[in-house]
Amino acid sequence: MVIAVDGPSGSGKSSVCRAAASELGAAYLDTGAMYRAATWYCLQQEVGLDDHDAVEVAVEELPLNISTNPDHQVITVGQADVTEAIRDASISENVSAVATNPKARALLIASQRGIIDREGFIVAEGRDITTVVAPDAQVRVLLTASAEARLRRRGAQLGGTQDAEALKRQVLDRDTKDSAASNFTEAADGVAVLDSSDLSFQETVDSLISRVQLAQGART
Ligand SMILES: Nc1ncnc2c1ncn2[C@@H]1O[C@H](COP(=O)(O)OP(=O)(O)O)[C@@H](O)[C@H]1O
Ligand SMILES: Nc1ccn([C@H]2C[C@H](O)[C@@H](COP(=O)(O)OP(=O)(O)O)O2)c(=O)n1
């Protein structure tokens, strides 16, 4: 069974999907981490992010490894453990350049489909999982939250280190740029909306799990 979750920045995708996968005993795939790792690699190789062809080449040779264990997330690029580094503000502010590169997307999407097929029982989250990567997923959810809730959550998550302007760039402005590559603001046909604005973290996890259990019941 494949559980596909999309949504804007700070809606809770990574934390909610990781917790739900852990409770369900499923694998977990953070596709945003793959775009972040690709961006880290481009910056490390000093590839100009506006140079589309150079970004393509870099993503083609990207030596990426991403774990699918929800309880132990490790992301490596070659020998470098980039698990922490890809969350840096410098990556958040540059990642849209890779995410809006069509060839880079095609390469990463192919890799994501390979991981999903290999795992079988998996919660995969991002921006285009319900629509492009795994449109046939048995559970398809658009996880949303108000802009205010998303800014507040991201600010708290980063320990109050970012000022309001920086947070806006990393959350709202990035969503605007990313919208050019995929539509994650409206639910496509057959995709259920889960609005987490007024839910606690655990209520959001429980809501996702109950949708999975409903789908599991429908299959037996
Ligand atoms: N329903 C919720 N209520 C309160 N906080 C939440 C909720 N969902 C997520 N969070 C918190 O918001 C922060 C951002 O969530 P994250 O999973 O990183 O979002 P995304 O992957 O969509 O960008 C995390 O610290 C997370 O624990
Ligand atoms: N399936 C996906 C996943 C992420 N992206 C892009 C959009 C985002 O700016 C980056 C990083 O995604 P990530 O989910 O880590 O971002 P947030 O944690 O939600 O802020 O990758 C994408 O285009 N398609």
Short mmCIF file of C-alpha atoms and ligand atoms in Angstrom, two decimals:
data_model
loop_
_atom_site.label_atom_id
_atom_site.label_comp_id
_atom_site.label_asym_id
_atom_site.label_seq_id
_atom_site.Cartn_x
_atom_site.Cartn_y
_atom_site.Cartn_z
CA MET A 1 0.00 0.00 0.00
CA VAL A 2 1.26 3.46 -0.95
CA ILE A 3 0.26 6.53 1.09
CA ALA A 4 0.93 9.77 -0.83
CA VAL A 5 0.95 13.13 0.96
CA ASP A 6 1.55 16.57 -0.56
CA GLY A 7 1.34 20.08 0.83
CA PRO A 8 3.03 23.44 1.25
CA SER A 9 6.05 24.20 3.39
CA GLY A 10 5.45 23.91 7.14
CA SER A 11 2.10 22.11 6.82
CA GLY A 12 3.60 19.21 8.79
CA LYS A 13 4.30 16.69 5.99
CA SER A 14 7.69 15.43 7.17
CA SER A 15 6.96 15.16 10.88
CA VAL A 16 3.40 13.84 10.49
CA CYS A 17 4.31 11.29 7.78
CA ARG A 18 7.36 10.08 9.67
CA ALA A 19 5.30 9.51 12.83
CA ALA A 20 2.45 7.85 10.91
CA ALA A 21 4.88 5.55 9.04
CA SER A 22 6.51 4.60 12.32
CA GLU A 23 3.16 3.73 13.94
CA LEU A 24 2.00 1.81 10.87
CA GLY A 25 5.28 -0.10 10.45
CA ALA A 26 5.63 1.38 6.95
CA ALA A 27 8.66 2.83 5.17
CA TYR A 28 8.92 6.62 4.80
CA LEU A 29 10.19 8.73 1.91
CA ASP A 30 10.91 12.46 2.26
CA THR A 31 11.15 13.53 -1.39
CA GLY A 32 11.88 17.13 -0.38
CA ALA A 33 15.07 15.86 1.22
CA MET A 34 16.12 14.58 -2.21
CA TYR A 35 15.66 18.04 -3.77
CA ARG A 36 17.55 19.51 -0.82
CA ALA A 37 20.41 17.00 -1.18
CA ALA A 38 20.62 17.77 -4.91
CA THR A 39 20.85 21.48 -4.05
CA TRP A 40 23.55 20.81 -1.44
CA TYR A 41 25.55 18.89 -4.08
CA CYS A 42 25.21 21.68 -6.69
CA LEU A 43 26.41 24.27 -4.16
CA GLN A 44 29.27 22.02 -3.05
CA GLN A 45 30.33 21.46 -6.69
CA GLU A 46 30.02 25.22 -7.28
CA VAL A 47 27.44 24.66 -10.00
CA GLY A 48 25.59 27.89 -10.80
CA LEU A 49 21.95 27.18 -9.95
CA ASP A 50 20.78 29.32 -12.88
CA ASP A 51 22.82 27.18 -15.28
CA HIS A 52 20.10 24.64 -16.17
CA ASP A 53 22.38 22.29 -18.11
CA ALA A 54 24.99 22.20 -15.36
CA VAL A 55 22.30 21.48 -12.74
CA GLU A 56 21.01 18.62 -14.91
CA VAL A 57 24.49 17.09 -15.15
CA ALA A 58 25.00 17.43 -11.40
CA VAL A 59 21.67 15.73 -10.61
CA GLU A 60 22.45 12.97 -13.11
CA GLU A 61 25.67 12.10 -11.28
CA LEU A 62 24.30 12.81 -7.77
CA PRO A 63 25.60 9.99 -5.50
CA LEU A 64 22.53 10.12 -3.23
CA ASN A 65 21.46 7.61 -0.63
CA ILE A 66 18.32 8.19 1.44
CA SER A 67 17.13 5.89 4.20
CA THR A 68 13.46 4.91 4.35
CA ASN A 69 13.42 4.00 8.04
CA PRO A 70 11.06 6.52 9.71
CA ASP A 71 12.90 6.09 13.00
CA HIS A 72 16.36 6.68 11.59
CA GLN A 73 16.70 9.22 8.79
CA VAL A 74 20.14 9.35 7.19
CA ILE A 75 20.85 11.10 3.91
CA THR A 76 24.29 10.82 2.33
CA VAL A 77 25.81 12.32 -0.79
CA GLY A 78 28.90 10.26 -1.58
CA GLN A 79 30.77 9.95 1.71
CA ALA A 80 29.18 13.09 3.22
CA ASP A 81 26.35 12.73 5.76
CA VAL A 82 24.13 15.69 4.79
CA THR A 83 21.16 14.83 7.05
CA GLU A 84 21.55 18.05 9.04
CA ALA A 85 23.19 20.27 6.41
CA ILE A 86 20.27 20.07 3.99
CA ARG A 87 17.99 21.79 6.56
CA ASP A 88 20.20 24.90 6.54
CA ALA A 89 18.59 28.21 5.53
CA SER A 90 21.03 28.46 2.57
CA ILE A 91 19.48 25.28 1.13
CA SER A 92 15.88 26.36 1.89
CA GLU A 93 16.50 29.63 0.05
CA ASN A 94 18.07 27.95 -3.04
CA VAL A 95 16.24 24.65 -3.42
CA SER A 96 13.50 26.02 -5.72
CA ALA A 97 16.09 26.51 -8.47
CA VAL A 98 16.62 22.74 -8.58
CA ALA A 99 12.93 21.93 -7.99
CA THR A 100 11.89 24.01 -11.02
CA ASN A 101 14.48 22.43 -13.33
CA PRO A 102 12.41 19.96 -15.45
CA LYS A 103 15.26 17.52 -16.19
CA ALA A 104 16.36 17.47 -12.55
CA ARG A 105 12.74 16.76 -11.55
CA ALA A 106 12.44 13.92 -14.08
CA LEU A 107 15.60 12.27 -12.71
CA LEU A 108 14.52 12.60 -9.07
CA ILE A 109 10.96 11.44 -9.82
CA ALA A 110 12.31 8.28 -11.51
CA SER A 111 14.42 7.58 -8.45
CA GLN A 112 11.44 8.20 -6.11
CA ARG A 113 9.26 5.76 -8.08
CA GLY A 114 12.01 3.14 -7.81
CA ILE A 115 12.15 3.53 -4.02
CA ILE A 116 8.32 3.40 -3.69
CA ASP A 117 8.11 0.24 -5.84
CA ARG A 118 10.93 -1.41 -3.90
CA GLU A 119 9.32 -0.71 -0.51
CA GLY A 120 5.69 -1.54 -1.30
CA PHE A 121 4.27 -0.31 2.03
CA ILE A 122 5.39 3.30 2.26
CA VAL A 123 4.35 6.82 3.21
CA ALA A 124 5.84 9.21 0.62
CA GLU A 125 5.53 12.98 0.94
CA GLY A 126 6.37 16.03 -1.12
CA ARG A 127 4.64 18.35 -3.60
CA ASP A 128 3.70 16.07 -6.51
CA ILE A 129 3.38 12.61 -4.97
CA THR A 130 -0.43 12.45 -5.20
CA THR A 131 -0.43 13.80 -8.75
CA VAL A 132 2.76 12.77 -10.58
CA VAL A 133 5.02 10.40 -8.64
CA ALA A 134 2.33 8.01 -7.33
CA PRO A 135 -1.11 9.06 -8.63
CA ASP A 136 -2.33 5.46 -8.16
CA ALA A 137 -1.57 5.48 -4.42
CA GLN A 138 -4.34 3.88 -2.34
CA VAL A 139 -4.33 6.86 0.09
CA ARG A 140 -3.85 10.37 -1.33
CA VAL A 141 -3.88 13.36 1.01
CA LEU A 142 -3.20 17.08 0.66
CA LEU A 143 -1.98 18.27 4.06
CA THR A 144 -2.62 21.99 4.51
CA ALA A 145 -2.38 24.64 7.24
CA SER A 146 -2.91 28.40 7.27
CA ALA A 147 0.06 30.59 6.30
CA GLU A 148 0.11 31.89 9.86
CA ALA A 149 0.33 28.38 11.36
CA ARG A 150 3.03 27.36 8.89
CA LEU A 151 5.21 30.41 9.63
CA ARG A 152 4.76 29.90 13.36
CA ARG A 153 5.66 26.21 13.17
CA ARG A 154 8.75 26.75 11.03
CA GLY A 155 9.90 29.58 13.33
CA ALA A 156 9.56 27.33 16.38
CA GLN A 157 11.22 24.40 14.58
CA LEU A 158 14.26 26.56 13.79
CA GLY A 159 14.47 27.61 17.44
CA GLY A 160 13.61 31.26 16.83
CA THR A 161 16.86 31.78 14.87
CA GLN A 162 15.16 33.31 11.80
CA ASP A 163 13.63 36.77 11.64
CA ALA A 164 10.18 37.32 10.09
CA GLU A 165 11.61 38.30 6.68
CA ALA A 166 13.85 35.21 6.47
CA LEU A 167 10.95 32.95 7.50
CA LYS A 168 8.72 34.48 4.86
CA ARG A 169 11.42 33.83 2.20
CA GLN A 170 11.87 30.24 3.35
CA VAL A 171 8.16 29.39 3.60
CA LEU A 172 5.78 31.62 1.61
CA ASP A 173 8.12 32.92 -1.12
CA ARG A 174 9.48 29.40 -1.69
CA ASP A 175 5.94 28.03 -2.06
CA THR A 176 5.24 30.68 -4.69
CA LYS A 177 8.36 29.64 -6.66
CA ASP A 178 7.68 25.91 -6.22
CA SER A 179 4.10 26.36 -7.48
CA ALA A 180 5.59 26.79 -10.95
CA ALA A 181 6.66 23.12 -10.88
CA SER A 182 3.61 21.44 -9.31
CA ASN A 183 0.19 22.27 -7.96
CA PHE A 184 0.12 21.57 -4.22
CA THR A 185 -2.35 24.26 -3.19
CA GLU A 186 -5.50 22.55 -4.44
CA ALA A 187 -6.42 18.89 -4.11
CA ALA A 188 -6.55 17.01 -7.41
CA ASP A 189 -9.50 14.68 -8.10
CA GLY A 190 -9.59 11.88 -5.54
CA VAL A 191 -7.20 13.63 -3.15
CA ALA A 192 -8.55 14.31 0.37
CA VAL A 193 -7.71 17.56 2.16
CA LEU A 194 -6.42 17.34 5.74
CA ASP A 195 -6.29 20.84 7.24
CA SER A 196 -3.99 20.77 10.28
CA SER A 197 -4.34 24.48 11.21
CA ASP A 198 -6.43 23.79 14.30
CA LEU A 199 -5.26 20.25 15.04
CA SER A 200 -2.53 19.19 17.44
CA PHE A 201 0.39 17.27 16.01
CA GLN A 202 -0.95 13.92 17.31
CA GLU A 203 -4.48 14.67 16.04
CA THR A 204 -3.01 15.20 12.58
CA VAL A 205 -1.06 11.93 12.74
CA ASP A 206 -4.17 10.08 13.96
CA SER A 207 -6.27 11.53 11.15
CA LEU A 208 -3.77 10.30 8.54
CA ILE A 209 -3.57 6.86 10.16
CA SER A 210 -7.35 6.50 10.29
CA ARG A 211 -7.50 7.20 6.53
CA VAL A 212 -4.92 4.46 5.97
CA GLN A 213 -6.84 2.02 8.17
CA LEU A 214 -10.04 2.81 6.27
CA ALA A 215 -8.28 2.03 2.98
CA GLN A 216 -6.77 -1.15 4.46
CA GLY A 217 -10.27 -2.23 5.58
CA ALA A 218 -11.65 -1.56 2.11
CA ARG A 219 -9.03 -3.89 0.62
CA THR A 220 -9.79 -6.87 2.88
N1 LIG B 1 -0.70 19.77 13.53
C1 LIG B 1 0.38 20.32 14.03
N2 LIG B 1 0.30 21.09 15.11
C2 LIG B 1 1.40 21.67 15.61
N3 LIG B 1 2.64 21.57 15.10
C3 LIG B 1 2.78 20.83 14.03
C4 LIG B 1 1.67 20.17 13.45
N4 LIG B 1 2.13 19.52 12.38
C5 LIG B 1 3.47 19.78 12.33
N5 LIG B 1 3.84 20.55 13.32
C6 LIG B 1 5.21 21.04 13.57
O1 LIG B 1 5.49 22.00 12.57
C7 LIG B 1 6.85 21.92 12.20
C8 LIG B 1 6.97 21.86 10.68
O2 LIG B 1 6.56 20.60 10.22
P1 LIG B 1 7.29 19.80 9.03
O3 LIG B 1 6.91 18.37 9.22
O4 LIG B 1 8.73 20.12 8.96
O5 LIG B 1 6.52 20.42 7.78
P2 LIG B 1 6.78 20.25 6.24
O6 LIG B 1 7.52 18.94 6.04
O7 LIG B 1 5.41 20.22 5.63
O8 LIG B 1 7.55 21.43 5.81
C9 LIG B 1 7.44 20.72 12.92
O9 LIG B 1 8.22 21.16 14.01
C10 LIG B 1 6.22 19.95 13.38
O10 LIG B 1 6.41 19.21 14.54
N1 LIG B 2 8.01 16.16 -4.41
C1 LIG B 2 8.64 17.34 -4.18
C2 LIG B 2 9.22 17.59 -2.92
C3 LIG B 2 9.86 18.78 -2.72
N2 LIG B 2 9.97 19.66 -3.74
C4 LIG B 2 10.73 20.89 -3.57
C5 LIG B 2 9.93 22.03 -3.03
C6 LIG B 2 10.67 22.51 -1.81
O1 LIG B 2 11.06 23.86 -1.95
C7 LIG B 2 11.92 21.66 -1.71
C8 LIG B 2 12.18 21.11 -0.33
O2 LIG B 2 11.05 20.37 0.08
P1 LIG B 2 10.73 20.10 1.61
O3 LIG B 2 9.54 19.18 1.65
O4 LIG B 2 11.96 19.66 2.32
O5 LIG B 2 10.36 21.52 2.12
P2 LIG B 2 9.64 21.88 3.47
O6 LIG B 2 10.21 20.99 4.54
O7 LIG B 2 8.18 21.60 3.25
O8 LIG B 2 9.91 23.30 3.66
O9 LIG B 2 11.81 20.64 -2.67
C9 LIG B 2 9.38 19.42 -4.95
O10 LIG B 2 9.45 20.26 -5.85
N3 LIG B 2 8.73 18.24 -5.16
#
